[in-house]
PDB file of C-alpha atoms in Angstrom:
ATOM      1  CA  UNK A   1       0.003   0.023   0.099  1.00  0.00           C
ATOM      2  CA  UNK A   2       1.407   3.594  -0.922  1.00  0.00           C
ATOM      3  CA  UNK A   3       0.256   6.773   0.002  1.00  0.00           C
ATOM      4  CA  UNK A   4       0.970   9.768  -2.091  1.00  0.00           C
ATOM      5  CA  UNK A   5       0.420  13.705  -1.723  1.00  0.00           C
ATOM      6  CA  UNK A   6       1.544  16.370  -4.048  1.00  0.00           C
ATOM      7  CA  UNK A   7       0.927  20.126  -4.460  1.00  0.00           C
ATOM      8  CA  UNK A   8       1.197  22.045  -7.966  1.00  0.00           C
ATOM      9  CA  UNK A   9       0.979  25.698  -8.209  1.00  0.00           C
ATOM     10  CA  UNK A  10       1.396  26.953 -11.752  1.00  0.00           C
ATOM     11  CA  UNK A  11       1.118  30.210 -14.056  1.00  0.00           C
ATOM     12  CA  UNK A  12       0.850  29.834 -17.823  1.00  0.00           C
ATOM     13  CA  UNK A  13       1.425  32.895 -19.631  1.00  0.00           C
ATOM     14  CA  UNK A  14       1.450  34.202 -22.386  1.00  0.00           C
ATOM     15  CA  UNK A  15      -1.229  32.371 -23.925  1.00  0.00           C
ATOM     16  CA  UNK A  16      -2.784  32.869 -27.463  1.00  0.00           C
ATOM     17  CA  UNK A  17      -5.947  35.117 -27.301  1.00  0.00           C
ATOM     18  CA  UNK A  18      -7.983  36.173 -30.440  1.00  0.00           C
ATOM     19  CA  UNK A  19      -9.647  39.688 -29.965  1.00  0.00           C
ATOM     20  CA  UNK A  20     -12.086  41.576 -32.180  1.00  0.00           C
ATOM     21  CA  UNK A  21     -11.696  45.180 -31.532  1.00  0.00           C
ATOM     22  CA  UNK A  22     -14.140  45.835 -34.327  1.00  0.00           C
ATOM     23  CA  UNK A  23     -16.836  46.157 -31.915  1.00  0.00           C
ATOM     24  CA  UNK A  24     -15.095  48.803 -29.943  1.00  0.00           C
ATOM     25  CA  UNK A  25     -14.806  50.848 -33.326  1.00  0.00           C
ATOM     26  CA  UNK A  26     -18.171  50.415 -34.128  1.00  0.00           C
ATOM     27  CA  UNK A  27     -19.299  51.679 -30.528  1.00  0.00           C
ATOM     28  CA  UNK A  28     -17.141  54.941 -30.955  1.00  0.00           C
ATOM     29  CA  UNK A  29     -18.130  55.340 -34.358  1.00  0.00           C
ATOM     30  CA  UNK A  30     -21.732  54.768 -34.218  1.00  0.00           C
ATOM     31  CA  UNK A  31     -23.563  54.660 -37.582  1.00  0.00           C
ATOM     32  CA  UNK A  32     -20.382  53.104 -39.154  1.00  0.00           C
ATOM     33  CA  UNK A  33     -20.178  49.412 -39.874  1.00  0.00           C
ATOM     34  CA  UNK A  34     -16.861  47.968 -39.873  1.00  0.00           C
ATOM     35  CA  UNK A  35     -15.521  44.386 -41.217  1.00  0.00           C
ATOM     36  CA  UNK A  36     -14.036  41.603 -38.697  1.00  0.00           C
ATOM     37  CA  UNK A  37     -10.830  42.656 -37.345  1.00  0.00           C
ATOM     38  CA  UNK A  38      -8.990  39.841 -35.528  1.00  0.00           C
ATOM     39  CA  UNK A  39      -6.409  40.414 -33.229  1.00  0.00           C
ATOM     40  CA  UNK A  40      -4.216  37.118 -32.532  1.00  0.00           C
ATOM     41  CA  UNK A  41      -2.061  38.248 -29.279  1.00  0.00           C
ATOM     42  CA  UNK A  42      -0.184  36.484 -26.547  1.00  0.00           C
ATOM     43  CA  UNK A  43      -2.348  38.349 -23.971  1.00  0.00           C
ATOM     44  CA  UNK A  44      -3.892  35.239 -22.183  1.00  0.00           C
ATOM     45  CA  UNK A  45      -2.985  34.124 -18.886  1.00  0.00           C
ATOM     46  CA  UNK A  46      -3.744  30.933 -16.616  1.00  0.00           C
ATOM     47  CA  UNK A  47      -3.343  30.000 -13.001  1.00  0.00           C
ATOM     48  CA  UNK A  48      -3.693  27.011 -11.109  1.00  0.00           C
ATOM     49  CA  UNK A  49      -3.213  26.066  -7.681  1.00  0.00           C
ATOM     50  CA  UNK A  50      -4.012  22.306  -6.431  1.00  0.00           C
ATOM     51  CA  UNK A  51      -3.746  19.510  -3.936  1.00  0.00           C
ATOM     52  CA  UNK A  52      -3.789  16.141  -4.773  1.00  0.00           C
ATOM     53  CA  UNK A  53      -3.867  13.138  -2.023  1.00  0.00           C
ATOM     54  CA  UNK A  54      -3.713   9.380  -2.953  1.00  0.00           C
ATOM     55  CA  UNK A  55      -3.632   5.791  -2.019  1.00  0.00           C
ATOM     56  CA  UNK A  56      -2.408   2.984  -4.209  1.00  0.00           C
ATOM     57  CA  UNK A  57      -2.142  -0.683  -3.809  1.00  0.00           C
ATOM     58  CA  UNK A  58       0.953  -2.435  -4.843  1.00  0.00           C
ATOM     59  CA  UNK A  59       1.114  -3.570  -8.620  1.00  0.00           C
ATOM     60  CA  UNK A  60       1.690  -7.475  -9.423  1.00  0.00           C
ATOM     61  CA  UNK A  61      -1.323  -9.080  -7.736  1.00  0.00           C
ATOM     62  CA  UNK A  62      -4.469 -10.061  -9.201  1.00  0.00           C
ATOM     63  CA  UNK A  63      -6.355  -7.296  -7.724  1.00  0.00           C
ATOM     64  CA  UNK A  64      -5.235  -3.549  -7.710  1.00  0.00           C
ATOM     65  CA  UNK A  65      -6.881  -0.367  -6.377  1.00  0.00           C
ATOM     66  CA  UNK A  66      -6.242   3.405  -6.350  1.00  0.00           C
ATOM     67  CA  UNK A  67      -7.992   6.236  -4.840  1.00  0.00           C
ATOM     68  CA  UNK A  68      -7.023   9.834  -5.537  1.00  0.00           C
ATOM     69  CA  UNK A  69      -8.647  13.244  -4.555  1.00  0.00           C
ATOM     70  CA  UNK A  70      -7.635  16.610  -6.038  1.00  0.00           C
ATOM     71  CA  UNK A  71      -8.331  20.252  -4.925  1.00  0.00           C
ATOM     72  CA  UNK A  72      -7.923  22.646  -7.731  1.00  0.00           C
ATOM     73  CA  UNK A  73      -8.460  26.092  -8.252  1.00  0.00           C
ATOM     74  CA  UNK A  74      -8.016  27.180 -11.922  1.00  0.00           C
ATOM     75  CA  UNK A  75      -8.530  30.801 -13.086  1.00  0.00           C
ATOM     76  CA  UNK A  76      -8.229  32.416 -16.645  1.00  0.00           C
ATOM     77  CA  UNK A  77      -8.792  35.415 -18.482  1.00  0.00           C
ATOM     78  CA  UNK A  78      -8.957  34.290 -21.987  1.00  0.00           C
ATOM     79  CA  UNK A  79     -11.077  32.295 -24.209  1.00  0.00           C
ATOM     80  CA  UNK A  80     -10.152  29.622 -26.573  1.00  0.00           C
ATOM     81  CA  UNK A  81      -9.090  31.761 -29.609  1.00  0.00           C
ATOM     82  CA  UNK A  82     -10.879  29.213 -32.056  1.00  0.00           C
ATOM     83  CA  UNK A  83     -14.526  29.907 -30.374  1.00  0.00           C
ATOM     84  CA  UNK A  84     -16.585  32.622 -31.962  1.00  0.00           C
ATOM     85  CA  UNK A  85     -17.712  34.014 -28.485  1.00  0.00           C
ATOM     86  CA  UNK A  86     -15.767  37.256 -27.808  1.00  0.00           C
ATOM     87  CA  UNK A  87     -14.873  38.707 -24.402  1.00  0.00           C
ATOM     88  CA  UNK A  88     -17.277  41.074 -22.809  1.00  0.00           C
ATOM     89  CA  UNK A  89     -14.693  44.030 -23.397  1.00  0.00           C
ATOM     90  CA  UNK A  90     -11.826  43.050 -25.863  1.00  0.00           C
ATOM     91  CA  UNK A  91     -10.009  46.116 -25.186  1.00  0.00           C
ATOM     92  CA  UNK A  92      -9.767  45.135 -21.453  1.00  0.00           C
ATOM     93  CA  UNK A  93      -9.111  41.193 -21.535  1.00  0.00           C
ATOM     94  CA  UNK A  94      -7.601  41.423 -17.590  1.00  0.00           C
ATOM     95  CA  UNK A  95     -11.133  42.385 -16.514  1.00  0.00           C
ATOM     96  CA  UNK A  96     -12.197  38.831 -17.775  1.00  0.00           C
ATOM     97  CA  UNK A  97     -10.352  36.721 -14.845  1.00  0.00           C
ATOM     98  CA  UNK A  98     -12.656  34.201 -13.450  1.00  0.00           C
ATOM     99  CA  UNK A  99     -12.828  30.502 -12.557  1.00  0.00           C
ATOM    100  CA  UNK A 100     -11.907  28.176 -15.399  1.00  0.00           C
ATOM    101  CA  UNK A 101     -14.329  26.027 -16.971  1.00  0.00           C
ATOM    102  CA  UNK A 102     -11.972  22.767 -17.208  1.00  0.00           C
ATOM    103  CA  UNK A 103     -11.161  22.359 -13.950  1.00  0.00           C
ATOM    104  CA  UNK A 104     -13.823  21.395 -11.104  1.00  0.00           C
ATOM    105  CA  UNK A 105     -13.095  22.446  -7.656  1.00  0.00           C
ATOM    106  CA  UNK A 106     -13.119  19.078  -5.982  1.00  0.00           C
ATOM    107  CA  UNK A 107     -12.374  15.850  -7.823  1.00  0.00           C
ATOM    108  CA  UNK A 108     -12.552  12.215  -6.288  1.00  0.00           C
ATOM    109  CA  UNK A 109     -11.775   8.925  -8.291  1.00  0.00           C
ATOM    110  CA  UNK A 110     -11.819   5.402  -7.298  1.00  0.00           C
ATOM    111  CA  UNK A 111     -10.300   2.544  -9.694  1.00  0.00           C
ATOM    112  CA  UNK A 112      -9.805  -0.828  -9.340  1.00  0.00           C
ATOM    113  CA  UNK A 113      -8.888  -3.772 -11.630  1.00  0.00           C
ATOM    114  CA  UNK A 114      -9.052  -7.413 -11.423  1.00  0.00           C
ATOM    115  CA  UNK A 115      -7.581 -10.161 -13.656  1.00  0.00           C
ATOM    116  CA  UNK A 116      -7.232 -13.918 -14.074  1.00  0.00           C
ATOM    117  CA  UNK A 117      -4.390 -13.700 -16.544  1.00  0.00           C
ATOM    118  CA  UNK A 118      -1.734 -16.141 -15.894  1.00  0.00           C
ATOM    119  CA  UNK A 119      -3.427 -17.805 -13.151  1.00  0.00           C
ATOM    120  CA  UNK A 120      -3.799 -21.573 -12.886  1.00  0.00           C
ATOM    121  CA  UNK A 121      -7.549 -21.856 -13.104  1.00  0.00           C
ATOM    122  CA  UNK A 122     -10.308 -23.530 -15.228  1.00  0.00           C
ATOM    123  CA  UNK A 123     -10.454 -23.001 -18.649  1.00  0.00           C
ATOM    124  CA  UNK A 124     -13.617 -20.819 -18.369  1.00  0.00           C
ATOM    125  CA  UNK A 125     -12.017 -18.622 -15.424  1.00  0.00           C
ATOM    126  CA  UNK A 126      -8.942 -18.085 -16.890  1.00  0.00           C
ATOM    127  CA  UNK A 127      -7.753 -14.606 -18.874  1.00  0.00           C
ATOM    128  CA  UNK A 128     -10.733 -12.391 -17.485  1.00  0.00           C
ATOM    129  CA  UNK A 129     -10.057  -8.759 -16.452  1.00  0.00           C
ATOM    130  CA  UNK A 130     -12.829  -6.581 -14.944  1.00  0.00           C
ATOM    131  CA  UNK A 131     -12.043  -2.945 -14.491  1.00  0.00           C
ATOM    132  CA  UNK A 132     -13.780   0.054 -13.070  1.00  0.00           C
ATOM    133  CA  UNK A 133     -13.532   3.512 -12.546  1.00  0.00           C
ATOM    134  CA  UNK A 134     -15.671   5.960 -10.337  1.00  0.00           C
ATOM    135  CA  UNK A 135     -15.389   9.699 -10.366  1.00  0.00           C
ATOM    136  CA  UNK A 136     -16.868  12.428  -8.275  1.00  0.00           C
ATOM    137  CA  UNK A 137     -16.889  16.263  -9.411  1.00  0.00           C
ATOM    138  CA  UNK A 138     -18.041  18.980  -7.679  1.00  0.00           C
ATOM    139  CA  UNK A 139     -20.008  21.311 -10.258  1.00  0.00           C
ATOM    140  CA  UNK A 140     -17.807  22.990 -12.925  1.00  0.00           C
ATOM    141  CA  UNK A 141     -18.274  26.816 -13.665  1.00  0.00           C
ATOM    142  CA  UNK A 142     -20.321  28.201 -16.501  1.00  0.00           C
ATOM    143  CA  UNK A 143     -20.832  31.663 -17.862  1.00  0.00           C
ATOM    144  CA  UNK A 144     -23.952  33.604 -17.252  1.00  0.00           C
ATOM    145  CA  UNK A 145     -25.049  35.651 -20.170  1.00  0.00           C
ATOM    146  CA  UNK A 146     -27.238  38.629 -20.290  1.00  0.00           C
ATOM    147  CA  UNK A 147     -28.994  37.793 -23.539  1.00  0.00           C
ATOM    148  CA  UNK A 148     -28.779  41.297 -25.008  1.00  0.00           C
ATOM    149  CA  UNK A 149     -25.934  43.792 -25.682  1.00  0.00           C
ATOM    150  CA  UNK A 150     -25.708  45.525 -22.479  1.00  0.00           C
ATOM    151  CA  UNK A 151     -22.699  47.623 -22.854  1.00  0.00           C
ATOM    152  CA  UNK A 152     -23.611  48.685 -26.541  1.00  0.00           C
ATOM    153  CA  UNK A 153     -20.398  47.608 -28.206  1.00  0.00           C
ATOM    154  CA  UNK A 154     -22.048  45.672 -31.182  1.00  0.00           C
ATOM    155  CA  UNK A 155     -21.661  42.083 -29.618  1.00  0.00           C
ATOM    156  CA  UNK A 156     -24.864  41.031 -27.762  1.00  0.00           C
ATOM    157  CA  UNK A 157     -23.335  37.239 -27.518  1.00  0.00           C
ATOM    158  CA  UNK A 158     -20.557  38.005 -24.835  1.00  0.00           C
ATOM    159  CA  UNK A 159     -22.134  40.519 -22.293  1.00  0.00           C
ATOM    160  CA  UNK A 160     -22.878  39.204 -18.974  1.00  0.00           C
ATOM    161  CA  UNK A 161     -25.392  40.672 -16.321  1.00  0.00           C
ATOM    162  CA  UNK A 162     -24.321  43.964 -14.605  1.00  0.00           C
ATOM    163  CA  UNK A 163     -21.647  42.919 -11.790  1.00  0.00           C
ATOM    164  CA  UNK A 164     -21.511  39.155 -12.548  1.00  0.00           C
ATOM    165  CA  UNK A 165     -18.234  37.920 -12.615  1.00  0.00           C
ATOM    166  CA  UNK A 166     -17.242  35.736 -15.910  1.00  0.00           C
ATOM    167  CA  UNK A 167     -17.933  32.234 -14.977  1.00  0.00           C
ATOM    168  CA  UNK A 168     -19.486  32.762 -12.055  1.00  0.00           C
ATOM    169  CA  UNK A 169     -22.181  30.043 -12.554  1.00  0.00           C
ATOM    170  CA  UNK A 170     -21.880  26.407 -11.429  1.00  0.00           C
ATOM    171  CA  UNK A 171     -23.411  23.312 -12.841  1.00  0.00           C
ATOM    172  CA  UNK A 172     -24.609  20.395 -10.324  1.00  0.00           C
ATOM    173  CA  UNK A 173     -22.260  17.839  -8.957  1.00  0.00           C
ATOM    174  CA  UNK A 174     -21.606  14.729 -11.328  1.00  0.00           C
ATOM    175  CA  UNK A 175     -21.102  11.308 -10.401  1.00  0.00           C
ATOM    176  CA  UNK A 176     -20.141   8.808 -13.060  1.00  0.00           C
ATOM    177  CA  UNK A 177     -19.072   5.057 -13.074  1.00  0.00           C
ATOM    178  CA  UNK A 178     -17.440   3.005 -16.027  1.00  0.00           C
ATOM    179  CA  UNK A 179     -17.021  -0.541 -16.393  1.00  0.00           C
ATOM    180  CA  UNK A 180     -15.156  -2.756 -18.571  1.00  0.00           C
ATOM    181  CA  UNK A 181     -15.283  -6.684 -18.916  1.00  0.00           C
ATOM    182  CA  UNK A 182     -12.562  -8.231 -21.419  1.00  0.00           C
ATOM    183  CA  UNK A 183     -11.315 -11.590 -21.861  1.00  0.00           C
ATOM    184  CA  UNK A 184      -8.304 -12.843 -24.151  1.00  0.00           C
ATOM    185  CA  UNK A 185      -9.035 -16.161 -26.184  1.00  0.00           C
ATOM    186  CA  UNK A 186      -6.149 -17.803 -27.861  1.00  0.00           C
ATOM    187  CA  UNK A 187      -7.081 -19.117 -31.128  1.00  0.00           C
ATOM    188  CA  UNK A 188      -3.712 -20.362 -32.864  1.00  0.00           C
ATOM    189  CA  UNK A 189      -1.131 -17.757 -33.191  1.00  0.00           C
ATOM    190  CA  UNK A 190      -3.742 -15.263 -32.625  1.00  0.00           C
ATOM    191  CA  UNK A 191      -5.019 -14.136 -29.312  1.00  0.00           C
ATOM    192  CA  UNK A 192      -8.580 -12.468 -29.722  1.00  0.00           C
ATOM    193  CA  UNK A 193      -9.358  -9.827 -26.864  1.00  0.00           C
ATOM    194  CA  UNK A 194     -13.246  -9.580 -26.327  1.00  0.00           C
ATOM    195  CA  UNK A 195     -14.205  -6.147 -24.773  1.00  0.00           C
ATOM    196  CA  UNK A 196     -17.498  -4.543 -23.221  1.00  0.00           C
ATOM    197  CA  UNK A 197     -17.190  -1.232 -22.060  1.00  0.00           C
ATOM    198  CA  UNK A 198     -20.189   0.428 -20.365  1.00  0.00           C
ATOM    199  CA  UNK A 199     -19.687   4.485 -19.687  1.00  0.00           C
ATOM    200  CA  UNK A 200     -22.148   6.063 -17.226  1.00  0.00           C
ATOM    201  CA  UNK A 201     -23.151   2.417 -16.007  1.00  0.00           C
ATOM    202  CA  UNK A 202     -25.653   4.172 -13.429  1.00  0.00           C
ATOM    203  CA  UNK A 203     -27.160   6.196 -16.317  1.00  0.00           C
ATOM    204  CA  UNK A 204     -26.854   9.158 -14.069  1.00  0.00           C
ATOM    205  CA  UNK A 205     -27.820  12.132 -15.907  1.00  0.00           C
ATOM    206  CA  UNK A 206     -24.680  14.413 -15.383  1.00  0.00           C
ATOM    207  CA  UNK A 207     -25.343  17.893 -16.262  1.00  0.00           C
ATOM    208  CA  UNK A 208     -23.000  18.900 -18.791  1.00  0.00           C
ATOM    209  CA  UNK A 209     -24.383  22.457 -20.308  1.00  0.00           C
ATOM    210  CA  UNK A 210     -27.123  24.622 -18.900  1.00  0.00           C
ATOM    211  CA  UNK A 211     -28.878  27.544 -20.665  1.00  0.00           C
ATOM    212  CA  UNK A 212     -26.962  30.235 -19.482  1.00  0.00           C
ATOM    213  CA  UNK A 213     -29.087  33.301 -20.773  1.00  0.00           C
ATOM    214  CA  UNK A 214     -30.485  35.162 -17.946  1.00  0.00           C
ATOM    215  CA  UNK A 215     -32.542  37.789 -19.480  1.00  0.00           C
ATOM    216  CA  UNK A 216     -35.126  37.599 -22.611  1.00  0.00           C
ATOM    217  CA  UNK A 217     -34.328  41.275 -23.445  1.00  0.00           C
ATOM    218  CA  UNK A 218     -33.095  44.595 -22.562  1.00  0.00           C
ATOM    219  CA  UNK A 219     -35.891  45.318 -20.342  1.00  0.00           C
ATOM    220  CA  UNK A 220     -34.543  42.691 -18.071  1.00  0.00           C
ATOM    221  CA  UNK A 221     -37.501  40.243 -18.551  1.00  0.00           C
ATOM    222  CA  UNK A 222     -36.060  36.756 -16.641  1.00  0.00           C
ATOM    223  CA  UNK A 223     -35.437  33.997 -18.955  1.00  0.00           C
ATOM    224  CA  UNK A 224     -37.853  31.002 -17.254  1.00  0.00           C
ATOM    225  CA  UNK A 225     -35.191  28.341 -19.049  1.00  0.00           C
ATOM    226  CA  UNK A 226     -32.074  29.847 -17.051  1.00  0.00           C
ATOM    227  CA  UNK A 227     -30.160  27.106 -15.597  1.00  0.00           C
ATOM    228  CA  UNK A 228     -32.041  24.575 -17.122  1.00  0.00           C
ATOM    229  CA  UNK A 229     -30.018  21.686 -18.562  1.00  0.00           C
ATOM    230  CA  UNK A 230     -29.473  21.388 -22.481  1.00  0.00           C
ATOM    231  CA  UNK A 231     -26.627  18.703 -22.415  1.00  0.00           C
ATOM    232  CA  UNK A 232     -26.749  15.667 -20.189  1.00  0.00           C
ATOM    233  CA  UNK A 233     -24.566  12.335 -20.343  1.00  0.00           C
ATOM    234  CA  UNK A 234     -26.340   9.145 -20.903  1.00  0.00           C
ATOM    235  CA  UNK A 235     -24.943   5.828 -20.519  1.00  0.00           C
ATOM    236  CA  UNK A 236     -23.095   4.317 -23.720  1.00  0.00           C
ATOM    237  CA  UNK A 237     -22.079   0.651 -24.234  1.00  0.00           C
ATOM    238  CA  UNK A 238     -19.467  -0.475 -26.561  1.00  0.00           C
ATOM    239  CA  UNK A 239     -18.589  -4.099 -27.830  1.00  0.00           C
ATOM    240  CA  UNK A 240     -15.248  -4.957 -29.509  1.00  0.00           C
ATOM    241  CA  UNK A 241     -12.743  -7.505 -30.529  1.00  0.00           C
ATOM    242  CA  UNK A 242      -9.285  -7.085 -30.990  1.00  0.00           C
ATOM    243  CA  UNK A 243      -6.826  -9.680 -32.418  1.00  0.00           C
ATOM    244  CA  UNK A 244      -2.919  -9.793 -31.135  1.00  0.00           C
ATOM    245  CA  UNK A 245      -0.641 -11.452 -33.410  1.00  0.00           C
ATOM    246  CA  UNK A 246       2.199 -13.306 -31.323  1.00  0.00           C
ATOM    247  CA  UNK A 247       5.280 -13.865 -33.143  1.00  0.00           C
TER     248      UNK A 247
END
């Protein structure tokens, strides 16, 4: 049995960011319309602080297990440069610093594997492998949007409600269990490995995305669908056979 602990603090900069200052030009020159003006610059930043604790059995036996917990605090002030959604104010990207949507605050995993490969057992019990991994995540952040051009810069898709920081919303917690059952069957010089994988074994409706638009119009009429789930994870099963040729 081994116990592991680690701490990580990082700042990644500069990161590639794509800005469209066209909207600011249109705001200052009302009545004039400009084409897209994209500025690719190394202006993005990302910060990460995390602590990991782990417990792991020694490898080599028929049964192995590991458990890990991670506390992570990740923040950034940029949006992937390939996305069509701009910053709320392209001329002030530093004001966009907020929680990263890619890192949950709490994550715990439990993984286990049992195999009969290489053991002297009856033919029907040999060369089986059963593996599972269970993961819990606290709700990841999401960005709440105003739903209209609140700052009147010509880009209604990026504005947030007044006083709301970027990525300040929070999705529900998620819990997921995956399972794999596999068996290797020798057929002459070929070893056929048959596998069955089931993802989200418990078919828990983990919410991956919600409606983040808070208002229906500039008169601040509430959006009744704000916070409603738009993408959830369903269970998936896969069956496969893979040949392994021995020389």
